[in-house]
Coordinates of C-alpha atoms and ligand atoms in Angstrom, one line a residue:
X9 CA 184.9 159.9 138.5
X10 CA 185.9 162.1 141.3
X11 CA 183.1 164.5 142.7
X12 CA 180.1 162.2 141.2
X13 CA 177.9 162.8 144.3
X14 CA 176.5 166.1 144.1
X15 CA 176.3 167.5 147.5
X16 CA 172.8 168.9 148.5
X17 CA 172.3 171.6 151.9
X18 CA 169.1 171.5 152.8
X19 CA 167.1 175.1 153.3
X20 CA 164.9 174.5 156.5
X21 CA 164.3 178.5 157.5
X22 CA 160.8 179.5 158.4
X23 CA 161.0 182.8 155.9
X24 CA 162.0 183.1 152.4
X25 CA 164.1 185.7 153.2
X26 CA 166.5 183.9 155.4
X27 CA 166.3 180.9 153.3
X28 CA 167.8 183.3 150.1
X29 CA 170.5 184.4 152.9
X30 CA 171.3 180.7 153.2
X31 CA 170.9 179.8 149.8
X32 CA 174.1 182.2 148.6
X33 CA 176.2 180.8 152.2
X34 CA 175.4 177.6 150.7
X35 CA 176.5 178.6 147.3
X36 CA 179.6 179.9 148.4
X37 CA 180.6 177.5 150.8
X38 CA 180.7 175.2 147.8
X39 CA 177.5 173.3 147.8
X40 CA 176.5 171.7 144.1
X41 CA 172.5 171.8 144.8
X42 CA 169.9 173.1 147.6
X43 CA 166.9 171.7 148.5
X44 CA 164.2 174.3 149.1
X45 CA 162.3 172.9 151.7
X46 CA 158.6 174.6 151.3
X47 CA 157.0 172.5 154.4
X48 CA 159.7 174.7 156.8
X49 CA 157.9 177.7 155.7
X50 CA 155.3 179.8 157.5
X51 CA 152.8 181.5 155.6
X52 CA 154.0 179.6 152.8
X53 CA 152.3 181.7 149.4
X54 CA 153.3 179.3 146.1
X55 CA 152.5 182.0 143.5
X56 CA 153.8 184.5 145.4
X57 CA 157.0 182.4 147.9
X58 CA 158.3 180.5 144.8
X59 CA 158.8 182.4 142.0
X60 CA 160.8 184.7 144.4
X61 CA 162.7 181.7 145.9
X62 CA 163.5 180.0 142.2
X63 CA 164.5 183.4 140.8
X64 CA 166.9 183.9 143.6
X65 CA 167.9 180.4 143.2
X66 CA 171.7 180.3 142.2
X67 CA 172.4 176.8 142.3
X68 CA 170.4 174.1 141.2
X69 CA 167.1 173.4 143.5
X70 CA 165.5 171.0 144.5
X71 CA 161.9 171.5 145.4
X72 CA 160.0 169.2 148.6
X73 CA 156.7 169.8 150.1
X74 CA 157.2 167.5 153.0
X75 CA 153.8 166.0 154.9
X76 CA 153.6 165.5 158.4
X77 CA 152.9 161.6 157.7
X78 CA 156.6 161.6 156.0
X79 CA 158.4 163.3 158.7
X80 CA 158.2 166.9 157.3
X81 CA 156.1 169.9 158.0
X82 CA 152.8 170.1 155.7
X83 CA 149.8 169.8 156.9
X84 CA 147.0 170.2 154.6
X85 CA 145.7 168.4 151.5
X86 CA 147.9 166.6 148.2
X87 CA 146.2 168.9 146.2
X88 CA 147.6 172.1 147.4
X89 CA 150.8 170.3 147.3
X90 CA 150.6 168.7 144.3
X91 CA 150.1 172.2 142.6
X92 CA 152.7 173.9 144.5
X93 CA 155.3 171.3 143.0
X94 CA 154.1 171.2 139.7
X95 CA 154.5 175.5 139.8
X96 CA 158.1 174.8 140.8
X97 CA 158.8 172.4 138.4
X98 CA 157.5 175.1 135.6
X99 CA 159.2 178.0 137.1
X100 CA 162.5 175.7 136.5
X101 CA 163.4 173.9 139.6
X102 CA 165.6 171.2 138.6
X103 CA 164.4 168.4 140.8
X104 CA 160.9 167.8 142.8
X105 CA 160.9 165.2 145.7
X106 CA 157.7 163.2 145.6
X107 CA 156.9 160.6 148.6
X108 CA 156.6 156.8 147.0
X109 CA 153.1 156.7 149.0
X110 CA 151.8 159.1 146.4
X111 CA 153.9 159.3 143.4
X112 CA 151.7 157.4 141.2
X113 CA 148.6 160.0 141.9
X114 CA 151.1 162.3 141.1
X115 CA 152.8 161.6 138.1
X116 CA 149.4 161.3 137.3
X117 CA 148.4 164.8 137.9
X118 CA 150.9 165.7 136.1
X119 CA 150.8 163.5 133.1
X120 CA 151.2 165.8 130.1
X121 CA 152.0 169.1 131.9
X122 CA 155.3 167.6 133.3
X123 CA 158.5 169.6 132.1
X124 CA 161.2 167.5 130.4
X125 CA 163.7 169.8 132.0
X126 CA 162.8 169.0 135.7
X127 CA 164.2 165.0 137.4
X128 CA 161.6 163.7 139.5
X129 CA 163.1 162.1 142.6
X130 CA 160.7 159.4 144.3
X131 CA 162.0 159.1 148.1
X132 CA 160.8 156.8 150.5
X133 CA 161.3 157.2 154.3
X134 CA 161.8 154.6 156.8
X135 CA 162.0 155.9 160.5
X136 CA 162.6 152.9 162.0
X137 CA 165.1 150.4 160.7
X138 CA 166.5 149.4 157.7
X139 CA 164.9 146.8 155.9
X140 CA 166.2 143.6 154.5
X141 CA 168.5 143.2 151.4
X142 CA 165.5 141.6 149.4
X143 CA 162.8 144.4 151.1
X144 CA 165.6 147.4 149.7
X145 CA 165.5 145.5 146.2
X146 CA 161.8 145.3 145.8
X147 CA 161.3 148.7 147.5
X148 CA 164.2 150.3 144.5
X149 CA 161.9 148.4 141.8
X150 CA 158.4 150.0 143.2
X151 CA 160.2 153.5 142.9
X152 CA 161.6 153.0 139.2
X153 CA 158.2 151.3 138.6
X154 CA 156.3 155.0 138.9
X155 CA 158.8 156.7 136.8
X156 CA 161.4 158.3 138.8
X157 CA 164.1 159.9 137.4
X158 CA 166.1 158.8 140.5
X159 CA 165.6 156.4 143.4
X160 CA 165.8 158.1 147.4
X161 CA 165.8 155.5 150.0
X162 CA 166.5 157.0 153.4
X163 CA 166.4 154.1 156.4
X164 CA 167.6 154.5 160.0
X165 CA 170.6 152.3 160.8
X166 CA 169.9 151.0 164.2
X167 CA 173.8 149.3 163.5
X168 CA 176.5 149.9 161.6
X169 CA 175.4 146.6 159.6
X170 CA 172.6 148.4 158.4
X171 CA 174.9 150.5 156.5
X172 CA 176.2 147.7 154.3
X173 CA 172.6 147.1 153.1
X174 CA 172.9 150.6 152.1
X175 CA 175.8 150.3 150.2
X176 CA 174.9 147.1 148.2
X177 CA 171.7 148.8 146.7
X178 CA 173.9 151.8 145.8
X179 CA 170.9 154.5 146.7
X180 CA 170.9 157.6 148.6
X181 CA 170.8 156.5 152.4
X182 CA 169.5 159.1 154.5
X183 CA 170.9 158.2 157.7
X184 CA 174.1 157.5 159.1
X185 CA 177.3 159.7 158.7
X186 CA 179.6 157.1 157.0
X187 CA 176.7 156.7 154.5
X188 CA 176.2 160.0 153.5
X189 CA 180.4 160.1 153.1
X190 CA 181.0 157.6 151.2
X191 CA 178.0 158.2 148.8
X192 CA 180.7 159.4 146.2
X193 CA 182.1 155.5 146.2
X194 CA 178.8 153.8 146.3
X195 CA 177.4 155.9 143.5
X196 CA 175.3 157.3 145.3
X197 CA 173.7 160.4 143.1
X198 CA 173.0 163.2 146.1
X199 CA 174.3 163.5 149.6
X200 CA 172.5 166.1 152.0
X201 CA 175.0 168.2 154.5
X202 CA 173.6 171.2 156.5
X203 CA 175.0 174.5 156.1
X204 CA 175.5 175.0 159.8
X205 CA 174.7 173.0 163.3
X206 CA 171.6 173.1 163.7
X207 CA 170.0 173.7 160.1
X208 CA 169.6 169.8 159.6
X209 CA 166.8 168.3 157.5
X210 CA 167.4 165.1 159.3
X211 CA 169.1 163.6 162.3
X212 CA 172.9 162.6 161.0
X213 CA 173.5 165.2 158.2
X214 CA 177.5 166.3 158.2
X215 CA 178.3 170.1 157.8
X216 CA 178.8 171.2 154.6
X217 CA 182.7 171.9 155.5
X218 CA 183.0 168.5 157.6
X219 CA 182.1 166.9 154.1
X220 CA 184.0 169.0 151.8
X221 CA 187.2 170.1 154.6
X222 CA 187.1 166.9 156.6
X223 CA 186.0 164.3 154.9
X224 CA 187.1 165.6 151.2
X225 CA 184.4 163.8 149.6
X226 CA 185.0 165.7 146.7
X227 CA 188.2 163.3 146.3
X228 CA 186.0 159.9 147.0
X229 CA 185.5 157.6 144.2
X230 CA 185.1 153.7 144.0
X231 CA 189.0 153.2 144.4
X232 CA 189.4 155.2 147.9
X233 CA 190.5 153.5 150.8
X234 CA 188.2 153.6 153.8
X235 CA 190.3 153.8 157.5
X236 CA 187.6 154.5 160.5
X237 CA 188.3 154.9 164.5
X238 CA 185.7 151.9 165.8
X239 CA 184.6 152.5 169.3
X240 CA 182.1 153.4 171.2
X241 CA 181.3 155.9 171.6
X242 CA 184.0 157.6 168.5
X243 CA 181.9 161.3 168.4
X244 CA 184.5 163.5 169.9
X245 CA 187.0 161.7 168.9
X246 CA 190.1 163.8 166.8
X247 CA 191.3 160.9 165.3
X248 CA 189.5 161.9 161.8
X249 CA 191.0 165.1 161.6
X250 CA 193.9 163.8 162.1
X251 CA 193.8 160.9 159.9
X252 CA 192.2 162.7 156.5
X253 CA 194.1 165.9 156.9
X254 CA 197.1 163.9 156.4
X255 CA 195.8 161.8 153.6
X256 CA 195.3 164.7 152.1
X257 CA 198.8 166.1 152.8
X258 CA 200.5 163.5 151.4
X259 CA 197.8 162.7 148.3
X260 CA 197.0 159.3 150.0
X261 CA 193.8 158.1 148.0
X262 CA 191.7 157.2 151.4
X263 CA 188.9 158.7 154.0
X264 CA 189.2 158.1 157.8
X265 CA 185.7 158.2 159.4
X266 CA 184.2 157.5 162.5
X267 CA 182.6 153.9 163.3
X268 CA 180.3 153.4 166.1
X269 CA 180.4 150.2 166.8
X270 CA 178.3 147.9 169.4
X271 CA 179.6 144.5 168.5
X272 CA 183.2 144.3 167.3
X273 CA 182.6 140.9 165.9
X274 CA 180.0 141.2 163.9
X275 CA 181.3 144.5 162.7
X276 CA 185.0 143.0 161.6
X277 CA 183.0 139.8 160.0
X278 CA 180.4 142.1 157.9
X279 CA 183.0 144.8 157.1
X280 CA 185.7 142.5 155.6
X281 CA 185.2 143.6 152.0
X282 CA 189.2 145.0 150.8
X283 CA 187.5 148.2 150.8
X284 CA 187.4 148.8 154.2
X285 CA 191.5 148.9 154.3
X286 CA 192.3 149.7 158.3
X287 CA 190.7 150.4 162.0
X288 CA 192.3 152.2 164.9
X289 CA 190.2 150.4 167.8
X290 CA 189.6 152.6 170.8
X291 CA 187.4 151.9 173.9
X292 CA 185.6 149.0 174.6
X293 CA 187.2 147.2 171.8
X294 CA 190.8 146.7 172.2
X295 CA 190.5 143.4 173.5
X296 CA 188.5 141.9 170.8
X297 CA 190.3 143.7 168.3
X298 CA 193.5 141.7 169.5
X299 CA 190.8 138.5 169.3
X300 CA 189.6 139.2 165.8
X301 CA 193.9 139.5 164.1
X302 CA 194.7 136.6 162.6
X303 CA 198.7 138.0 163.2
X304 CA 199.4 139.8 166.3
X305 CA 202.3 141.7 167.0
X306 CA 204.0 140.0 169.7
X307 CA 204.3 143.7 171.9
X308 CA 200.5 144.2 171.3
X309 CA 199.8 140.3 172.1
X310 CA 202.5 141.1 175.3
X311 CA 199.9 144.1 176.2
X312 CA 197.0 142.0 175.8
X313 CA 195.1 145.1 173.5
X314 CA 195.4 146.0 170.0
X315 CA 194.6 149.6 168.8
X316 CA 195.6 149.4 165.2
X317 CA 194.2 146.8 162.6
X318 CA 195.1 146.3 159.1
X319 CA 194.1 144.1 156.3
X320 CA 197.2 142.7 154.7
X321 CA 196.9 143.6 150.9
X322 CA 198.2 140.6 149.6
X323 CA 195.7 137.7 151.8
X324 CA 193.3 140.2 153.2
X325 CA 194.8 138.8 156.9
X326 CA 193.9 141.1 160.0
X327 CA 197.3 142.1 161.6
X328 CA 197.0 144.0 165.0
X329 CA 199.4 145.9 166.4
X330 CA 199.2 148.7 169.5
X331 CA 200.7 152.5 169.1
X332 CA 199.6 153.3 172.0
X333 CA 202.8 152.0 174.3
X334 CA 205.4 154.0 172.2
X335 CA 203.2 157.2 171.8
X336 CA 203.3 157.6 175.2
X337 CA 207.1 156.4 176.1
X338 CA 208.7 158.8 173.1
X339 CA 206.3 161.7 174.3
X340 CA 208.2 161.2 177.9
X341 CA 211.3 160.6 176.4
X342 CA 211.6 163.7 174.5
X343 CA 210.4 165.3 177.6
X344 CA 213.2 164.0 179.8
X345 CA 215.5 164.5 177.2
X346 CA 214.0 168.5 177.2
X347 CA 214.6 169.0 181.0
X348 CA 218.1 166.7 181.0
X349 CA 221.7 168.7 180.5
X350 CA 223.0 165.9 177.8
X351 CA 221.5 163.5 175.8
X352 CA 222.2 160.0 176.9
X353 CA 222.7 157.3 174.6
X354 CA 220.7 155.0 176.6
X355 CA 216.9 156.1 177.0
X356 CA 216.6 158.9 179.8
X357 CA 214.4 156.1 181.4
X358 CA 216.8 153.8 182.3
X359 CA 216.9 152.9 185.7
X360 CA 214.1 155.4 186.6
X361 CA 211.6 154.6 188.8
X362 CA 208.3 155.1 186.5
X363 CA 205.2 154.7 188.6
X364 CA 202.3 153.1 186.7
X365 CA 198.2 154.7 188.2
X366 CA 195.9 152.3 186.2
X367 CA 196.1 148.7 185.1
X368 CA 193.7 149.1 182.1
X369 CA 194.6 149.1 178.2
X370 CA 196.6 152.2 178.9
X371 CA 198.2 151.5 182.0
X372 CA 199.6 147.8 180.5
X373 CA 201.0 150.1 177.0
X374 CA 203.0 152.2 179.9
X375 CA 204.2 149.9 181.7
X376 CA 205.2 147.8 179.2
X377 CA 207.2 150.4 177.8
X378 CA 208.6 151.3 180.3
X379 CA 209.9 148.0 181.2
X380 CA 211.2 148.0 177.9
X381 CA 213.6 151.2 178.1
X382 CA 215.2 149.9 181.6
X383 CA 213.1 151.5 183.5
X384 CA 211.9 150.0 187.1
X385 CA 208.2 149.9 187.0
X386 CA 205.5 150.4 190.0
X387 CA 202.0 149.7 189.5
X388 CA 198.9 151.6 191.4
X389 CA 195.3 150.4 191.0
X390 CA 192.7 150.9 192.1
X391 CA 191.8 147.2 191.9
X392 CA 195.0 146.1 193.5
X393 CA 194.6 142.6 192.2
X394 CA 195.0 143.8 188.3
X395 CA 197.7 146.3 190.0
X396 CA 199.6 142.8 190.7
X397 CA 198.9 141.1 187.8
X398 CA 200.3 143.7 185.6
X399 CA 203.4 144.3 188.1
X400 CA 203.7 140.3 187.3
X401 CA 203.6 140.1 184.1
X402 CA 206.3 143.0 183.4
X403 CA 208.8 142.2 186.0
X404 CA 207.4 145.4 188.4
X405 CA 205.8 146.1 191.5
X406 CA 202.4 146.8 193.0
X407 CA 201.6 149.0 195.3
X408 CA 198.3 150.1 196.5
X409 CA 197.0 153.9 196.2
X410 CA 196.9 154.1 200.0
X411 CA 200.9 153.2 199.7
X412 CA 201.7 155.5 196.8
X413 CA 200.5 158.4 199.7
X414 CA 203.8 158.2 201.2
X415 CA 205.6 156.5 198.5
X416 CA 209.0 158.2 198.0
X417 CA 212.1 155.7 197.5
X418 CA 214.5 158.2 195.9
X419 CA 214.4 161.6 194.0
X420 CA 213.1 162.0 189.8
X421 CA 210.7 159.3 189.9
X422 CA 207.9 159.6 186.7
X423 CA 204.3 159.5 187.2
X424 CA 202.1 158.2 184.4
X425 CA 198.0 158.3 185.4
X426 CA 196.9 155.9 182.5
X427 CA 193.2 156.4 184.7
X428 CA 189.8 158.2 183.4
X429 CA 190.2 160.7 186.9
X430 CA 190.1 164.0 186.1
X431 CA 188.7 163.4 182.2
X432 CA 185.8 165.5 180.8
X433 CA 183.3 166.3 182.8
X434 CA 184.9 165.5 185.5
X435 CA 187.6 168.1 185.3
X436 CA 187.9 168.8 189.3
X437 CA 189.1 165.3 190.4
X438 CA 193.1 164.2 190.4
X439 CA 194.1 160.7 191.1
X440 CA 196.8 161.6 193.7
X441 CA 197.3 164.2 196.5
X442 CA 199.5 167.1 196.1
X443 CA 201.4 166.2 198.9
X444 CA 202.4 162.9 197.3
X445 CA 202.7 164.7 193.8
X446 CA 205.9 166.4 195.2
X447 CA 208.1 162.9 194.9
X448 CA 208.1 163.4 191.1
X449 CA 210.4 164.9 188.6
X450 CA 208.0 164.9 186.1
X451 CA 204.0 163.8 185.4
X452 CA 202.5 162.5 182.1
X453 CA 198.5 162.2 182.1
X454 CA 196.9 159.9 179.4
X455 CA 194.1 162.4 178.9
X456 CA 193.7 164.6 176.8
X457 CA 190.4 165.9 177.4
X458 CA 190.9 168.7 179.0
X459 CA 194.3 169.7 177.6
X460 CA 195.4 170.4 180.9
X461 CA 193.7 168.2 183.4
X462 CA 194.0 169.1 186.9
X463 CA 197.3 166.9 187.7
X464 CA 199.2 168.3 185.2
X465 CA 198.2 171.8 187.0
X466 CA 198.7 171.0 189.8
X467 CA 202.5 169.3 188.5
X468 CA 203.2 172.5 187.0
X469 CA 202.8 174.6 189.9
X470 CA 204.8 172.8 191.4
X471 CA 207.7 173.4 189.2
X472 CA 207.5 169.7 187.8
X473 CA 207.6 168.8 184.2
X474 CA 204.7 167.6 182.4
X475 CA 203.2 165.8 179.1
X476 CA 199.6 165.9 178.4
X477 CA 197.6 163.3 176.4
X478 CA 197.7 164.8 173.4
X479 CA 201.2 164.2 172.9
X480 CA 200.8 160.5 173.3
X481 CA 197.5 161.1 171.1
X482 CA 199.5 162.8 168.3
X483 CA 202.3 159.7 168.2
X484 CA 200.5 156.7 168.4
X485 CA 198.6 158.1 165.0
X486 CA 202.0 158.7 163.8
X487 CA 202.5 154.8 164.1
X488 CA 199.1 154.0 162.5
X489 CA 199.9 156.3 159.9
X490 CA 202.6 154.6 159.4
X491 CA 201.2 150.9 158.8
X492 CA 197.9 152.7 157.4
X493 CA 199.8 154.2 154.5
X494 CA 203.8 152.9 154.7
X495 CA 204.9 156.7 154.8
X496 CA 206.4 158.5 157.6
X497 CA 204.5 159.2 160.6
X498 CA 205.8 162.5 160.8
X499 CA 203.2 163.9 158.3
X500 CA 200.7 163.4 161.4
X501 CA 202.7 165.7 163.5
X502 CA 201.8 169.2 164.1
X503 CA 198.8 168.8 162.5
X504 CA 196.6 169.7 165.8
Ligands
NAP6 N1 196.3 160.0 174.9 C1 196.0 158.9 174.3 O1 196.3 158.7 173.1 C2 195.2 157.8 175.0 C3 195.2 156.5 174.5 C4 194.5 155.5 175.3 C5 193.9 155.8 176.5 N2 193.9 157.1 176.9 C6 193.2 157.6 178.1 O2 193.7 156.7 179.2 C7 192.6 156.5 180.1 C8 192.4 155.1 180.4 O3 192.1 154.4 179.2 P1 192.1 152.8 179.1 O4 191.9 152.4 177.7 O5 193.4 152.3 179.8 O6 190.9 152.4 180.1 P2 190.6 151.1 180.9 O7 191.2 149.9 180.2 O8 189.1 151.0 181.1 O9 191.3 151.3 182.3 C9 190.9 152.3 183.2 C10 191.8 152.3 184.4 O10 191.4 153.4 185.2 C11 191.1 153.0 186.5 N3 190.0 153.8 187.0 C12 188.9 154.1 186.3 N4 188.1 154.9 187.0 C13 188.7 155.1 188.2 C14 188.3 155.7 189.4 N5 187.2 156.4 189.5 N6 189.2 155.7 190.5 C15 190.4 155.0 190.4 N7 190.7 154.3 189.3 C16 189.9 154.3 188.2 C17 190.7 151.5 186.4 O11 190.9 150.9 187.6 P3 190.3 149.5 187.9 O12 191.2 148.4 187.4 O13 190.2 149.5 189.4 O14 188.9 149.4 187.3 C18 191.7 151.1 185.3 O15 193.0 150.9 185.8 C19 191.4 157.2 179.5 O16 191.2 158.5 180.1 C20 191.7 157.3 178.0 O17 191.1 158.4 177.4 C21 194.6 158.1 176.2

């Protein structure tokens, strides 16, 4: 059933007044349940604090009195505690939280005075790791075993493996974005999202709009598709954004999340479960990506990198294919075409001199490309060695980046940079000298972080054209859309 997993925003302000305020932003940014976190408050007064915050209360609550020893705020005794909760519980919260260290002393307090109309949710907390299948089992048992209404396990996933234990004892996992997303197809009961950066209960917690705008986890049930960016690290990247808000435009039952990944091999062996439908593979991973497909396309075996993996529905069979080359080639392309009087019915590469700066996953996608519309292909590298290599393999020639100073055979010769210079933080660098930047017609920079990185500034100013990293960005998750879905890439343009 869609919208299962109730979403839960966590109330972590230091007054009751402000955590009211929040309470009704939560409510009408579409949360299902808050949790009223009492160990948060200063000068916390039960009698006086909680029949003020349950009144106000217009979703239902859930009621913790974190201790110290559990990773919240409380200091003092159990029995203080123990009283507050049970006060909350008959003013008409709708769930407590209780710590598995002391639930049994406290269903005991409370046997006889407990009201039927309040679920008791036993959680246990482990800071550390996640424990073993067997250790999640038995742990699930001990917390049923005292009475709970329903089972909170929250572990810390030092690895994306660690998830999958999550997953196969269906529970609440505490940590770990892709967890807390796909609660909903896990049937997983409640999934906590802050209201706002910074208004976290714990490290990992979505927004409440990332989960319910980005993610649509309101749409998420045991049949949705799961797609992810694996890289590392995948934080900034756009690609889910991209990805889910055209799911969503073309009612594509599937979520697109980001997948941290240390060790691509173990991930793609432990992740092979027909759930997990799809992978665009960004940096450090290309190579093993094209390792791990049992079918390569032959252009993405030709590059040597592989940044789109799918699992072939009818033998589950990893396929790898790379975007990346024609992302970039069409984005000049259309760009020539822009600044040329006719169309030509050849590509406006043809016969162009396109010069290559970078060897790397990139750098062989362009020049590859390139090669492949007719144009003549130079390579610049830093490591001149891989400068050759690539020149080698795609028919080319290498120069080195002392040469490509005065390198200037004829007029409307392309520049691709497929290198990191000039990329977020380092914003003030440029790979080549503006002196040298004058032999070209027109520039394309791989990055796209800034928007406008210093070469293309510096191209533009000069009266040359240019094509930023988005655009290649944009097209290469045309083509994954594409083999992700079988529809059209062209419901992934214009979408950033
Ligand atoms: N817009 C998009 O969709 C898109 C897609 C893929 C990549 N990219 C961007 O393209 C860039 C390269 O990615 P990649 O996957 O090709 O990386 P990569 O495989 O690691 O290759 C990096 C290349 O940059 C060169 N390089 C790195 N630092 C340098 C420096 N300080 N001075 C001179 N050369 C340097 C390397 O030269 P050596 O051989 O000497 O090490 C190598 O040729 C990144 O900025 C990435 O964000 C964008």
């Amino acid at each position: 059933m869609a919208g299962a997993t109730l979403v839960c925003v966590p109330l972590v302000a230091k007054s009751v007044e402000q955590m009211v305020s929040d309470m009704a932003t939560a409510k009408a940014r579409g949360a299902d349940v808050v949790e009223i976190r009492l160990d948060h408050l200063t000068n916390f007064e039960p009698s006086r604090d909680l029949v003020f915050l349950l009144r106000e209360c217009h979703l239902p609550s859930l009621v913790t009195y974190r201790p110290r020893w559990e990773g919240g705020e409380y200091e003092g005794d159990d029995d203080k505690r123990f009283d507050a909760l049970l006060l909350a519980m008959e003013l008409g919260a709708d769930f407590v939280d209780i710590e598995l260290k002391v639930a049994q002393e406290f269903v005991n307090f409370l046997s006889g005075k407990r009201p039927a109309s309040t679920k008791l949710i036993v959680s246990s907390h482990n800071y550390q790791s996640t424990p073993s299948s067997e250790d999640l089992s038995d742990l699930v048992a001990r917390i049923q075993a005292v009475g709970a209404d329903i089972v909170k396990i929250a572990t810390t996933a030092v690895d994306i493996i660690d998830v999958l234990r999550m997953f196969k004892v269906m529970v609440h996992c505490q940590r770990g974005l892709i967890s807390r997303i796909l609660c909903p197809k896990f049937g997983g009961y409640l999934t906590f999202a802050m209201l706002s950066t910074g208004k976290e209960s714990a490290p990992g917690q979505p927004t409440l709009s990332d989960l319910l705008d980005v993610y649509n986890i309101r749409q998420i049930t045991a049949d949705t598709k799961v797609f992810g960016i694996v890289g590392k690290p995948v934080r900034h990247s756009k690609s889910p954004i991209l990805h889910n808000t055209a799911f969503r435009s073309v009612g594509f039952d599937a979520v697109y999340l980001p997948l941290l990944v240390d060790d691509f091999y173990s991930f793609i062996n432990a992740y092979s479960s027909p759930d997990f439908t799809g992978f665009s593979i960004t940096m450090p991973h290309k190579e093993a990506a094209l390792a791990c497909s049992d079918e390569v396309d032959p252009i993405a075996k030709f590059i040597g990198a592989v940044n789109t993996l799918v699992k072939r529905p009818s033998d589950g069979k990893l396929i790898g294919y790379n975007t990346d080359y024609t992302g970039a080639i069409s984005a000049i392309e259309d760009a020539l075409q822009g600044v040329q009087a006719k169309v030509p019915a050849s590509s406006p590469l043809a016969n162009k001199i396109v010069v290559v700066l970078g060897a790397g996953g990139a750098g062989k996608a362009l020049a590859y490309g390139a090669k492949e519309k007719g144009a003549r292909v130079v390579i610049a590298n830093r490591t001149y060695e891989r400068a050759r290599e690539l020149a080698n393999l795609v028919g080319g020639e290498a120069i080195s980046l002392t040469d490509l100073e005065n390198f200037h055979p004829e007029e409307g010769m392309i520049l691709a940079n497929t290198t990191s210079i000039g990329m977020d933080p380092n914003i003030h660098e440029t790979p080549i000298s503006n002196h040298a930047l004058k032999s070209y017609s027109l520039v394309f920079d791989a990055i796209y972080d800034p928007l406008v990185t210093r070469l293309l500034r510096e191209a533009d100013e000069l009266g040359l054209a240019t094509v930023n990293g988005m655009e290649m960005f944009v097209r290469q998750a045309m083509g994954q859309f594409k083999f992700f879905t079988g529809l059209p890439g062209k419901f992934v343009a214009g979408l950033i």
